[in-house]
Amino acid sequence: MNWGMSNMQAGKVLVVEDQPNFRRGIRKMIEDNGLGWIVVGEAGNGRDALDLLESCQPDLVLTDIRMPIMDGIEFVTCLRSKYPEMLVIILTGYKNFEYAQAAVRHGAFDLLVKPCTEEMVHLVLSKASKHFYEQSLHRERDQARQQVEEDQAIRSGIMQLPYSEEVGKRLTNILALSDLWLLQVSTYFPAEKSYYKSNIQLLQFALSNIVEELLARYSIRGRFLLIEYDRFLLLTDGKELPELLQNDIVEECFNYLKISVTLAVLGHSATPQQLSLQYEQAVQVLGGKHHEGSLEQSIAMRQQSSMLSINQSRVKHVESLLMAVILSGTPEKVKGIMEQIISDLIDKSIEESRIEAMSISIALREVVQKHLTLDDGSQSTVSIPLDKLYEIHLGEEIEAWTQGEVDRFLSHFNQWQASRNDNLIEKATRYISEHYMEECRMTDAATHIYLNPSYFSVLFKKETGESFTNYLTKVRMEKAALLLKNTDMKIFEVAAAIGFDEPNYFTNVFRQFYRMSPKEFRKQ
C-alpha cells in the first residue's frame, strides 16, 4: 500500500569492489561529494552484492568488473533481471575497457575509470543525481495517480458504490494493512470565523494538512481522505493512534481553524463490506447519519474527495521539485520554478487558485522546516495566514498572497544559501591558496566544491568582490613579492614557482599589478 509520497531524500549507494582500500576510498569520496548520496552497503564480489540488493534497496550501484566468485558482467546481468530501472555505474581500468563496454550494453548508466579522483567521482555522480531526481519525480506522479485511485476505491467500499473486481482486491489488500479511524467535523461555520460556503474545500484541505503534519510528528505513516461532506477516514499502517495524538488532532484543528472535530475508532476491516458496516456504526456513535443525496450529488462528492487526494499530492510534488534542483547542485533554478508556479495560477478558478496557493505555501514550509536548516541550527517557520486567504475573492489578490509566501520562502532560502556559500567560497579560496602554483583553472576550483563553473563564477565574484582570475592573480603576485624579497631565486624560477610557464608573461603581469618590474621591485 502506498502511504503517500516520500519526501525527496538522499540516494542510496551500494559499492561492489574486491579491493578493501579502494572500496573505503570510493565510499569517502561518495559521501563527501555534497550531492546527498549515502553508502548503504559494500560487497567484495557480485554474489555477495546480489544478497545485499534486497536488504539495502540501493538507488545506485557502483561495481567493479574484475572480481572473484562473480564478476561485474554477470552481476549486472542478474541485477537487471530483477531491478531493470536501477542505476549502475561501472568501475573499470583501461585494460578492462572491453568488459566495461559489455556492461554498458547490459544497461550500465556510466563508467568510472580507475584510479578515480574526487572530481571524476563528482562528475559521474552529478549525472546520476540528475537522473535519480527525474526518476523520483516520475515515481511521485505515478504514486499520486495510484493514491487517488485507491482513495476512491476506499470511498466506494464505504458508500457501497459499485466497483470492479480488480478494485475490490486492491481494497482488501489496503484494509489488511490498516488501522481505521473516523474524523467528523461538527460544522465548517464556527461562530469565531466568517467562513464562506466557497471555502469548504480549502478548509478540508487545511484539516488534512493538520492531521498529516501531526502523524509525521509522531512518526506514524498514514493517509487521510474525505468520505462525506464532513467526515474523513484516517488509515494508519497498523498502529493505534496514541491518546496524546488524538488530543493533538482535536486541539490543533480548533486552535488553527476554530473547527471542532471528533474521532472514533473503526479498528480493522477484513472486507469492504465490513468496512461499510463499521463506518455506519461509528457514524451512529458520533450521533450522525449518512448524507443521502442524488446520483449527481454522489458523483460531485466523489470528485471532491478525489480533489483532496490530488491536492495532498500536489504539496509533495512541489516540495520534491524544489529539492531536486537544490540537491542536484542547481539552486539558481529555484526562483525560476517559483515564477512558473505563480504564473500557473492565472488560468485557474478562484477556488482552485486558493487551494493551489495553500498547496504552494505548505510545500514551501515543508522545504524550510525539513531541509533548510541554518548554520546556527535555527529553522524559520513559513506561516500560512489562512484568515487572509479565505477572505480573498479576486484572482489578483490570490496571486499577490502567493507572491508574499514565495518572497518569504526566497528570503529564508537566500539566508540558507548565503550561509552555505560562505563555506563554499572559503573552500574555493583555500583551494586557490593550495594550488596557485599549478594551472589552477576556474573549472578545477568549481569542480572541487561541486558547483557548475558558470554558477561558481557568478557566486565567487558576488562573495569576494572580484573575478576568479583577478583573485588568483592577486594571490600569485603576493607570493611572487614574498619570494623576490626573501629569496635569491631567479625571475624565471619565481615565475615557475607561482604557476607561470612563461617568464616574460609573468613579468608583464607583475608590472601591471605593482607598477614596476620584478627586478625593480627586488631592488627597492
Coordinates of C-alpha atoms in Angstrom, one line a residue:
M1 CA 0.0 0.0 0.0
N2 CA 1.2 3.5 -0.8
W3 CA 1.1 5.7 2.4
G4 CA 1.6 8.9 0.5
M5 CA 4.6 10.2 -1.4
S6 CA 8.0 10.1 0.2
N7 CA 9.9 13.3 0.5
M8 CA 12.9 14.0 -1.7
Q9 CA 15.8 12.3 0.0
A10 CA 19.4 11.3 -0.4
G11 CA 20.0 8.5 -2.9
K12 CA 21.4 5.2 -1.5
V13 CA 24.5 3.6 -3.0
L14 CA 25.9 0.0 -3.0
V15 CA 29.6 -0.2 -3.6
V16 CA 30.9 -3.5 -5.1
E17 CA 34.7 -3.8 -5.3
D18 CA 37.1 -6.5 -4.2
Q19 CA 39.9 -4.2 -3.1
P20 CA 39.1 -3.1 0.5
N21 CA 41.3 0.0 0.4
F22 CA 39.8 1.3 -2.9
R23 CA 36.3 0.5 -1.6
R24 CA 36.9 2.6 1.5
G25 CA 38.3 5.4 -0.6
I26 CA 35.5 5.5 -3.1
R27 CA 33.0 5.4 -0.2
K28 CA 34.6 8.5 1.3
M29 CA 34.5 10.3 -2.0
I30 CA 30.8 9.5 -2.5
E31 CA 29.7 10.6 1.0
D32 CA 31.9 13.8 0.9
N33 CA 30.8 14.9 -2.6
G34 CA 27.9 17.2 -1.4
L35 CA 25.2 15.7 -3.7
G36 CA 23.4 13.9 -0.9
W37 CA 24.4 10.2 -1.8
I38 CA 24.9 7.8 1.1
V39 CA 26.6 4.4 1.0
V40 CA 24.2 1.8 2.5
G41 CA 26.3 -1.3 1.7
E42 CA 29.6 -2.8 0.5
A43 CA 30.4 -6.1 -1.1
G44 CA 33.6 -7.7 -2.4
N45 CA 32.1 -9.7 -5.2
G46 CA 28.9 -9.9 -7.3
R47 CA 27.4 -12.8 -5.4
D48 CA 27.6 -11.0 -2.1
A49 CA 26.2 -7.9 -3.8
L50 CA 23.2 -9.8 -5.0
D51 CA 22.4 -10.8 -1.5
L52 CA 22.6 -7.1 -0.4
L53 CA 20.3 -5.7 -3.0
E54 CA 17.1 -6.9 -1.2
S55 CA 18.1 -5.6 2.2
C56 CA 19.8 -2.4 1.2
Q57 CA 17.4 -1.3 -1.6
P58 CA 20.0 1.0 -3.2
D59 CA 19.2 3.5 -5.9
L60 CA 22.6 3.3 -7.4
V61 CA 25.2 0.6 -7.7
L62 CA 28.9 1.2 -8.3
T63 CA 30.5 -2.1 -9.3
D64 CA 34.0 -3.2 -10.4
I65 CA 34.4 -5.5 -13.4
R66 CA 37.1 -7.9 -12.4
M67 CA 36.1 -9.6 -9.1
P68 CA 36.3 -13.2 -7.7
I69 CA 33.4 -15.6 -7.5
M70 CA 31.1 -13.5 -9.6
D71 CA 32.4 -10.7 -11.9
G72 CA 30.7 -7.4 -12.7
I73 CA 29.3 -8.5 -16.0
E74 CA 27.4 -11.5 -14.5
F75 CA 26.4 -9.4 -11.5
V76 CA 24.9 -6.6 -13.7
T77 CA 23.1 -9.2 -15.8
C78 CA 21.5 -10.8 -12.7
L79 CA 20.7 -7.4 -11.2
R80 CA 18.9 -6.2 -14.4
S81 CA 16.5 -9.2 -14.4
K82 CA 15.1 -8.1 -11.0
Y83 CA 15.8 -4.4 -10.9
P84 CA 15.6 -3.1 -14.5
E85 CA 15.4 0.6 -13.5
M86 CA 18.3 0.6 -11.0
L87 CA 21.2 2.9 -11.9
V88 CA 24.6 1.1 -12.4
I89 CA 28.0 2.8 -12.7
I90 CA 30.9 0.6 -13.8
L91 CA 34.3 0.9 -12.1
T92 CA 37.0 -0.1 -14.6
G93 CA 40.7 0.1 -15.5
Y94 CA 41.8 0.9 -19.1
K95 CA 42.8 -2.8 -19.5
N96 CA 39.2 -3.8 -18.8
F97 CA 37.5 -1.3 -21.2
E98 CA 36.2 -4.0 -23.4
Y99 CA 34.4 -5.6 -20.4
A100 CA 33.1 -2.2 -19.4
Q101 CA 31.6 -1.7 -22.9
A102 CA 29.9 -5.1 -22.5
A103 CA 28.5 -3.9 -19.2
V104 CA 27.1 -0.8 -20.8
R105 CA 25.3 -3.0 -23.3
H106 CA 23.7 -4.6 -20.3
G107 CA 22.3 -1.2 -19.2
A108 CA 25.1 0.4 -17.2
F109 CA 24.4 4.1 -16.7
D110 CA 28.0 5.3 -16.9
L111 CA 31.7 4.4 -16.5
L112 CA 34.2 5.5 -13.8
V113 CA 37.8 4.8 -14.8
K114 CA 40.3 3.9 -12.1
P115 CA 42.2 5.5 -10.5
C116 CA 39.3 7.8 -9.6
T117 CA 39.9 11.4 -8.5
E118 CA 37.3 13.3 -6.4
E119 CA 36.5 15.4 -9.5
M120 CA 35.8 12.3 -11.6
V121 CA 33.6 10.8 -9.0
H122 CA 31.7 14.1 -8.6
L123 CA 31.1 14.4 -12.3
V124 CA 29.7 10.9 -12.7
L125 CA 27.5 11.3 -9.5
S126 CA 26.2 14.7 -10.8
K127 CA 24.9 13.0 -13.9
A128 CA 23.4 10.2 -11.7
S129 CA 21.8 12.7 -9.4
K130 CA 20.0 14.5 -12.2
H131 CA 18.7 11.1 -13.5
F132 CA 17.8 10.0 -10.0
Y133 CA 15.7 13.1 -9.1
E134 CA 14.0 12.9 -12.5
Q135 CA 13.1 9.3 -11.8
S136 CA 11.8 10.3 -8.3
L137 CA 9.5 13.0 -9.8
H138 CA 8.1 10.5 -12.3
R139 CA 7.6 7.9 -9.5
E140 CA 5.8 10.5 -7.4
R141 CA 3.4 11.4 -10.2
D142 CA 2.7 7.7 -10.6
Q143 CA 2.1 7.3 -6.9
A144 CA -0.2 10.3 -6.8
R145 CA -2.3 8.7 -9.6
Q146 CA -2.4 5.4 -7.7
Q147 CA -3.3 7.1 -4.4
V148 CA -6.2 8.9 -6.0
E149 CA -7.5 5.5 -7.4
E150 CA -7.0 3.8 -4.1
D151 CA -8.7 6.6 -2.1
Q152 CA -11.7 6.4 -4.5
A153 CA -11.9 2.6 -4.0
I154 CA -12.0 3.0 -0.2
R155 CA -14.8 5.6 -0.5
S156 CA -16.7 3.3 -2.9
G157 CA -16.4 0.5 -0.4
I158 CA -17.7 2.6 2.4
M159 CA -20.6 4.1 0.5
Q160 CA -21.5 0.8 -1.1
L161 CA -20.9 2.2 -4.6
P162 CA -20.1 -0.2 -7.5
Y163 CA -16.5 -1.0 -8.2
S164 CA -14.7 -3.6 -10.3
E165 CA -13.4 -7.0 -9.1
E166 CA -9.8 -5.7 -9.5
V167 CA -10.5 -2.6 -7.4
G168 CA -12.1 -5.0 -4.8
K169 CA -8.9 -7.0 -4.5
R170 CA -6.8 -3.8 -4.1
L171 CA -9.2 -2.5 -1.4
T172 CA -9.0 -5.8 0.5
N173 CA -5.2 -5.6 0.4
I174 CA -5.3 -2.0 1.7
L175 CA -7.6 -2.8 4.6
A176 CA -5.4 -5.8 5.7
L177 CA -2.6 -3.4 6.5
S178 CA -4.6 -0.6 8.0
D179 CA -5.9 0.6 11.3
L180 CA -9.0 2.8 10.7
W181 CA -10.4 6.0 12.3
L182 CA -13.3 8.2 11.6
L183 CA -13.0 12.0 12.0
Q184 CA -16.2 14.1 12.0
V185 CA -16.5 17.8 11.6
S186 CA -19.2 19.5 13.8
T187 CA -19.5 22.5 11.4
Y188 CA -17.5 24.4 8.8
F189 CA -19.1 27.6 10.0
P190 CA -18.0 28.3 13.6
A191 CA -19.1 31.5 15.3
E192 CA -15.5 32.6 15.8
K193 CA -14.9 32.7 12.0
S194 CA -16.6 34.2 9.0
Y195 CA -16.0 31.3 6.6
Y196 CA -18.0 31.1 3.3
K197 CA -19.5 28.1 1.6
S198 CA -17.0 28.5 -1.1
N199 CA -14.2 28.0 1.5
I200 CA -15.2 24.4 2.3
Q201 CA -12.7 22.7 0.0
L202 CA -10.0 25.0 1.4
L203 CA -10.9 24.1 4.9
Q204 CA -11.0 20.4 4.1
F205 CA -7.5 20.7 2.7
A206 CA -6.3 22.6 5.8
L207 CA -7.8 19.9 8.0
S208 CA -5.9 17.2 6.0
N209 CA -2.7 19.1 6.3
I210 CA -3.0 19.4 10.1
V211 CA -3.6 15.7 10.5
E212 CA -0.8 14.7 8.2
E213 CA 1.7 17.0 10.0
L214 CA 0.7 15.5 13.3
L215 CA 1.1 12.0 12.0
A216 CA 4.6 12.9 10.8
R217 CA 5.4 14.4 14.2
Y218 CA 4.5 11.1 15.8
S219 CA 6.3 9.1 13.1
I220 CA 3.1 7.3 12.1
R221 CA 2.6 6.6 8.4
G222 CA -0.9 7.1 7.1
R223 CA -3.3 8.7 4.8
F224 CA -6.3 11.0 5.3
L225 CA -9.2 11.0 2.9
L226 CA -12.6 12.7 2.5
I227 CA -15.5 10.3 2.6
E228 CA -18.5 12.6 3.0
Y229 CA -19.0 16.3 3.3
D230 CA -18.0 16.5 6.9
R231 CA -16.4 13.1 7.5
F232 CA -12.9 11.8 6.9
L233 CA -11.3 8.4 7.1
L234 CA -7.8 8.1 8.7
L235 CA -5.8 5.0 7.8
T236 CA -2.6 4.2 9.6
D237 CA -0.1 1.4 9.0
G238 CA -1.5 -1.0 11.6
K239 CA -0.7 1.3 14.5
E240 CA -3.2 2.6 17.0
L241 CA -3.3 6.4 17.5
P242 CA -1.8 7.4 20.8
E243 CA -4.2 9.2 23.0
L244 CA -1.9 12.2 23.1
L245 CA -2.0 12.3 19.2
Q246 CA -5.8 12.1 19.2
N247 CA -6.0 15.0 21.6
D248 CA -3.5 17.0 19.5
I249 CA -5.6 16.5 16.4
V250 CA -8.7 17.8 18.1
E251 CA -6.9 20.7 19.7
E252 CA -4.9 21.8 16.6
C253 CA -8.0 21.7 14.4
F254 CA -9.7 24.1 16.8
N255 CA -6.7 26.3 17.5
Y256 CA -5.8 26.7 13.9
L257 CA -9.2 26.8 12.2
K258 CA -11.7 27.1 15.1
I259 CA -13.3 23.9 13.8
S260 CA -14.4 21.2 16.3
V261 CA -13.8 17.6 15.3
T262 CA -14.5 14.3 16.9
L263 CA -12.5 11.0 16.5
A264 CA -14.0 7.5 16.6
V265 CA -12.0 4.2 16.1
L266 CA -13.2 1.7 13.5
G267 CA -10.4 -0.8 14.1
H268 CA -9.5 -3.3 11.4
S269 CA -11.7 -4.3 8.5
A270 CA -11.2 -7.6 6.6
T271 CA -13.5 -6.8 3.7
P272 CA -15.1 -3.7 2.1
Q273 CA -18.5 -4.9 3.4
Q274 CA -17.2 -5.0 6.9
L275 CA -15.7 -1.5 6.5
S276 CA -19.0 -0.1 5.4
L277 CA -20.8 -1.6 8.4
Q278 CA -18.1 -0.3 10.8
Y279 CA -18.3 3.1 9.3
E280 CA -22.1 3.2 9.7
Q281 CA -21.8 2.1 13.3
A282 CA -19.1 4.8 14.0
V283 CA -21.3 7.5 12.4
Q284 CA -24.2 6.5 14.7
V285 CA -21.9 6.6 17.8
L286 CA -20.9 10.1 16.9
G287 CA -24.6 11.0 16.6
G288 CA -24.8 11.5 12.9
K289 CA -26.2 9.8 9.8
H290 CA -25.2 9.3 6.1
H291 CA -25.8 12.4 3.9
E292 CA -28.2 10.8 1.4
G293 CA -28.3 12.5 -2.0
S294 CA -29.0 12.1 -5.6
L295 CA -26.7 10.4 -8.1
E296 CA -25.4 13.8 -9.2
Q297 CA -24.6 14.7 -5.6
S298 CA -22.8 11.4 -5.1
I299 CA -20.7 12.0 -8.2
A300 CA -19.9 15.5 -7.1
M301 CA -18.8 14.1 -3.7
R302 CA -16.6 11.6 -5.3
Q303 CA -15.0 14.4 -7.4
Q304 CA -14.5 16.5 -4.3
S305 CA -12.9 13.5 -2.5
S306 CA -10.5 12.9 -5.4
M307 CA -9.6 16.6 -5.5
L308 CA -8.5 16.4 -1.8
S309 CA -6.2 13.5 -2.7
I310 CA -4.8 15.4 -5.7
N311 CA -4.2 18.5 -3.6
Q312 CA -2.3 16.4 -1.0
S313 CA -0.1 15.0 -3.8
R314 CA 0.5 18.5 -5.2
V315 CA 2.2 19.5 -1.9
K316 CA 4.6 16.6 -2.2
H317 CA 5.3 17.3 -5.8
V318 CA 6.2 21.0 -5.3
E319 CA 8.4 20.0 -2.4
S320 CA 10.2 17.4 -4.4
L321 CA 10.6 19.7 -7.4
L322 CA 12.3 22.3 -5.3
M323 CA 14.6 19.7 -3.5
A324 CA 15.5 18.2 -6.9
V325 CA 17.1 21.4 -8.1
I326 CA 18.6 22.2 -4.7
L327 CA 20.2 18.8 -4.1
S328 CA 21.3 18.3 -7.7
G329 CA 23.5 21.4 -7.4
T330 CA 21.5 23.9 -9.4
P331 CA 19.9 26.1 -6.7
E332 CA 19.9 29.1 -9.1
K333 CA 16.8 27.5 -10.7
V334 CA 14.7 27.9 -7.6
K335 CA 13.5 31.4 -8.4
G336 CA 12.5 30.3 -11.9
I337 CA 10.4 27.4 -10.6
M338 CA 8.7 29.8 -8.2
E339 CA 7.9 32.2 -11.0
Q340 CA 6.5 29.4 -13.1
I341 CA 4.3 28.2 -10.2
I342 CA 2.8 31.6 -9.7
S343 CA 2.2 32.1 -13.4
D344 CA 0.2 28.8 -13.4
L345 CA -2.4 30.4 -11.0
I346 CA -3.7 32.7 -13.8
D347 CA -5.8 30.2 -15.6
K348 CA -7.5 28.7 -12.5
S349 CA -10.8 29.5 -10.9
I350 CA -10.9 31.5 -7.7
E351 CA -11.5 28.4 -5.5
E352 CA -8.8 26.3 -7.4
S353 CA -6.4 29.2 -7.1
R354 CA -7.0 29.4 -3.3
I355 CA -6.2 25.7 -2.9
E356 CA -3.2 25.8 -5.2
A357 CA -1.9 28.8 -3.2
M358 CA -2.3 26.9 0.0
S359 CA -0.6 23.9 -1.5
I360 CA 2.4 26.0 -2.5
S361 CA 2.6 27.6 0.9
I362 CA 2.5 24.3 2.7
A363 CA 5.2 22.9 0.4
L364 CA 7.5 25.9 0.9
R365 CA 7.1 25.5 4.7
E366 CA 7.9 21.8 4.5
V367 CA 11.1 22.5 2.5
V368 CA 12.2 25.1 5.0
Q369 CA 11.5 23.0 8.1
K370 CA 12.9 19.8 6.8
H371 CA 15.8 20.8 4.6
L372 CA 17.0 24.5 5.0
T373 CA 18.5 24.5 8.5
L374 CA 20.7 27.5 9.0
D375 CA 24.2 27.1 10.4
D376 CA 23.1 28.3 13.9
G377 CA 20.6 25.3 13.9
S378 CA 17.6 27.6 13.6
Q379 CA 14.7 27.0 11.3
S380 CA 12.2 29.5 10.0
T381 CA 8.5 28.7 10.0
V382 CA 6.7 29.8 6.9
S383 CA 3.3 30.6 8.4
I384 CA 0.0 30.2 6.4
P385 CA -2.2 33.2 7.1
L386 CA -5.4 31.3 6.3
D387 CA -7.5 34.2 7.6
K388 CA -6.4 36.3 4.7
L389 CA -6.6 33.6 2.1
Y390 CA -10.2 32.6 2.7
E391 CA -11.3 36.2 2.5
I392 CA -9.8 36.8 -0.9
H393 CA -12.3 36.9 -3.8
L394 CA -10.1 38.2 -6.7
G395 CA -7.5 36.3 -8.7
E396 CA -5.0 39.2 -8.5
E397 CA -5.3 39.1 -4.7
I398 CA -4.6 35.4 -4.6
E399 CA -1.6 35.9 -6.8
A400 CA -0.3 38.6 -4.5
W401 CA -0.9 36.4 -1.4
T402 CA 1.1 33.6 -3.1
Q403 CA 3.8 36.0 -4.1
G404 CA 4.1 37.0 -0.5
E405 CA 4.5 33.4 0.6
V406 CA 7.1 32.9 -2.1
D407 CA 9.0 36.0 -1.1
R408 CA 9.2 34.8 2.5
F409 CA 10.5 31.4 1.3
L410 CA 13.1 33.0 -1.0
S411 CA 14.3 35.2 1.8
H412 CA 14.9 32.2 4.0
F413 CA 16.4 30.3 1.1
N414 CA 18.8 33.1 0.4
Q415 CA 19.9 33.2 4.0
W416 CA 20.5 29.4 3.9
Q417 CA 22.3 29.8 0.5
A418 CA 24.4 32.6 1.8
S419 CA 25.4 30.6 4.8
R420 CA 26.3 27.7 2.6
N421 CA 28.0 29.9 0.0
D422 CA 30.3 31.4 2.7
N423 CA 31.6 27.8 3.4
L424 CA 31.9 27.1 -0.4
I425 CA 33.8 30.3 -1.2
E426 CA 36.0 29.6 1.8
K427 CA 36.8 26.2 0.4
A428 CA 37.4 27.8 -3.0
T429 CA 39.9 30.4 -1.7
R430 CA 41.6 27.7 0.3
Y431 CA 41.9 25.6 -2.9
I432 CA 43.5 28.6 -4.7
S433 CA 46.0 29.0 -1.8
E434 CA 47.0 25.4 -2.1
H435 CA 47.1 25.2 -5.9
Y436 CA 48.1 28.6 -7.2
M437 CA 51.5 27.2 -8.2
E438 CA 49.7 24.8 -10.6
E439 CA 47.4 25.6 -13.6
C440 CA 44.6 26.2 -11.2
R441 CA 41.7 26.8 -13.6
M442 CA 38.3 28.1 -12.5
T443 CA 36.7 24.9 -13.7
D444 CA 39.1 23.0 -11.3
A445 CA 38.1 25.1 -8.3
A446 CA 34.4 24.8 -9.3
T447 CA 34.6 21.1 -9.5
H448 CA 36.4 20.9 -6.2
I449 CA 33.4 22.4 -4.4
Y450 CA 30.9 20.6 -6.6
L451 CA 29.4 23.6 -8.5
N452 CA 29.0 24.1 -12.2
P453 CA 31.5 26.7 -13.5
S454 CA 29.1 29.3 -14.7
Y455 CA 27.3 29.4 -11.3
F456 CA 30.6 29.3 -9.4
S457 CA 31.9 32.3 -11.5
V458 CA 28.9 34.5 -10.6
L459 CA 28.9 33.3 -6.9
F460 CA 32.7 33.9 -6.5
K461 CA 32.5 37.5 -7.8
K462 CA 29.4 38.2 -5.6
E463 CA 31.1 36.9 -2.4
T464 CA 34.6 38.2 -2.9
G465 CA 34.0 41.3 -5.0
E466 CA 36.4 40.2 -7.8
S467 CA 36.6 37.6 -10.5
F468 CA 38.2 34.3 -10.0
T469 CA 41.0 35.3 -12.4
N470 CA 41.7 38.5 -10.7
Y471 CA 41.7 36.8 -7.3
L472 CA 44.1 34.1 -8.5
T473 CA 46.4 36.7 -10.0
K474 CA 46.4 38.7 -6.7
V475 CA 47.4 35.6 -4.8
R476 CA 50.2 34.7 -7.2
M477 CA 51.5 38.3 -7.2
E478 CA 51.6 38.4 -3.4
K479 CA 53.5 35.1 -3.4
A480 CA 55.9 36.4 -6.0
A481 CA 56.6 39.5 -4.0
L482 CA 57.4 37.4 -0.9
L483 CA 59.8 35.3 -3.0
L484 CA 61.5 38.3 -4.6
K485 CA 62.0 40.0 -1.2
N486 CA 63.1 36.9 0.8
T487 CA 65.0 34.6 -1.6
D488 CA 67.6 34.9 -4.2
M489 CA 65.6 32.8 -6.7
K490 CA 66.0 33.9 -10.4
I491 CA 63.0 35.6 -12.1
F492 CA 62.1 32.6 -14.2
E493 CA 62.3 30.4 -11.0
V494 CA 59.9 32.7 -9.2
A495 CA 57.6 32.6 -12.2
A496 CA 57.6 28.8 -12.3
A497 CA 57.0 28.6 -8.5
I498 CA 53.8 30.6 -8.7
G499 CA 52.3 28.8 -11.8
F500 CA 53.6 30.8 -14.8
D501 CA 55.2 28.9 -17.6
E502 CA 56.4 32.0 -19.5
P503 CA 58.8 34.3 -17.5
N504 CA 58.0 37.2 -19.9
Y505 CA 54.3 36.9 -19.4
F506 CA 54.9 36.8 -15.6
T507 CA 57.0 40.0 -15.8
N508 CA 54.2 41.8 -17.7
V509 CA 51.5 40.7 -15.2
F510 CA 53.8 41.7 -12.3
R511 CA 54.4 45.1 -13.8
Q512 CA 50.6 45.7 -14.3
F513 CA 50.0 44.7 -10.7
Y514 CA 52.8 46.6 -8.9
R515 CA 53.6 49.3 -11.5
M516 CA 57.2 48.1 -11.7
S517 CA 59.2 45.1 -13.0
P518 CA 60.2 42.2 -10.7
K519 CA 63.8 43.4 -10.9
E520 CA 62.8 46.9 -9.8
F521 CA 60.7 45.5 -7.0
R522 CA 63.6 43.4 -5.7
K523 CA 65.9 46.5 -5.7
Q524 CA 63.6 48.6 -3.6

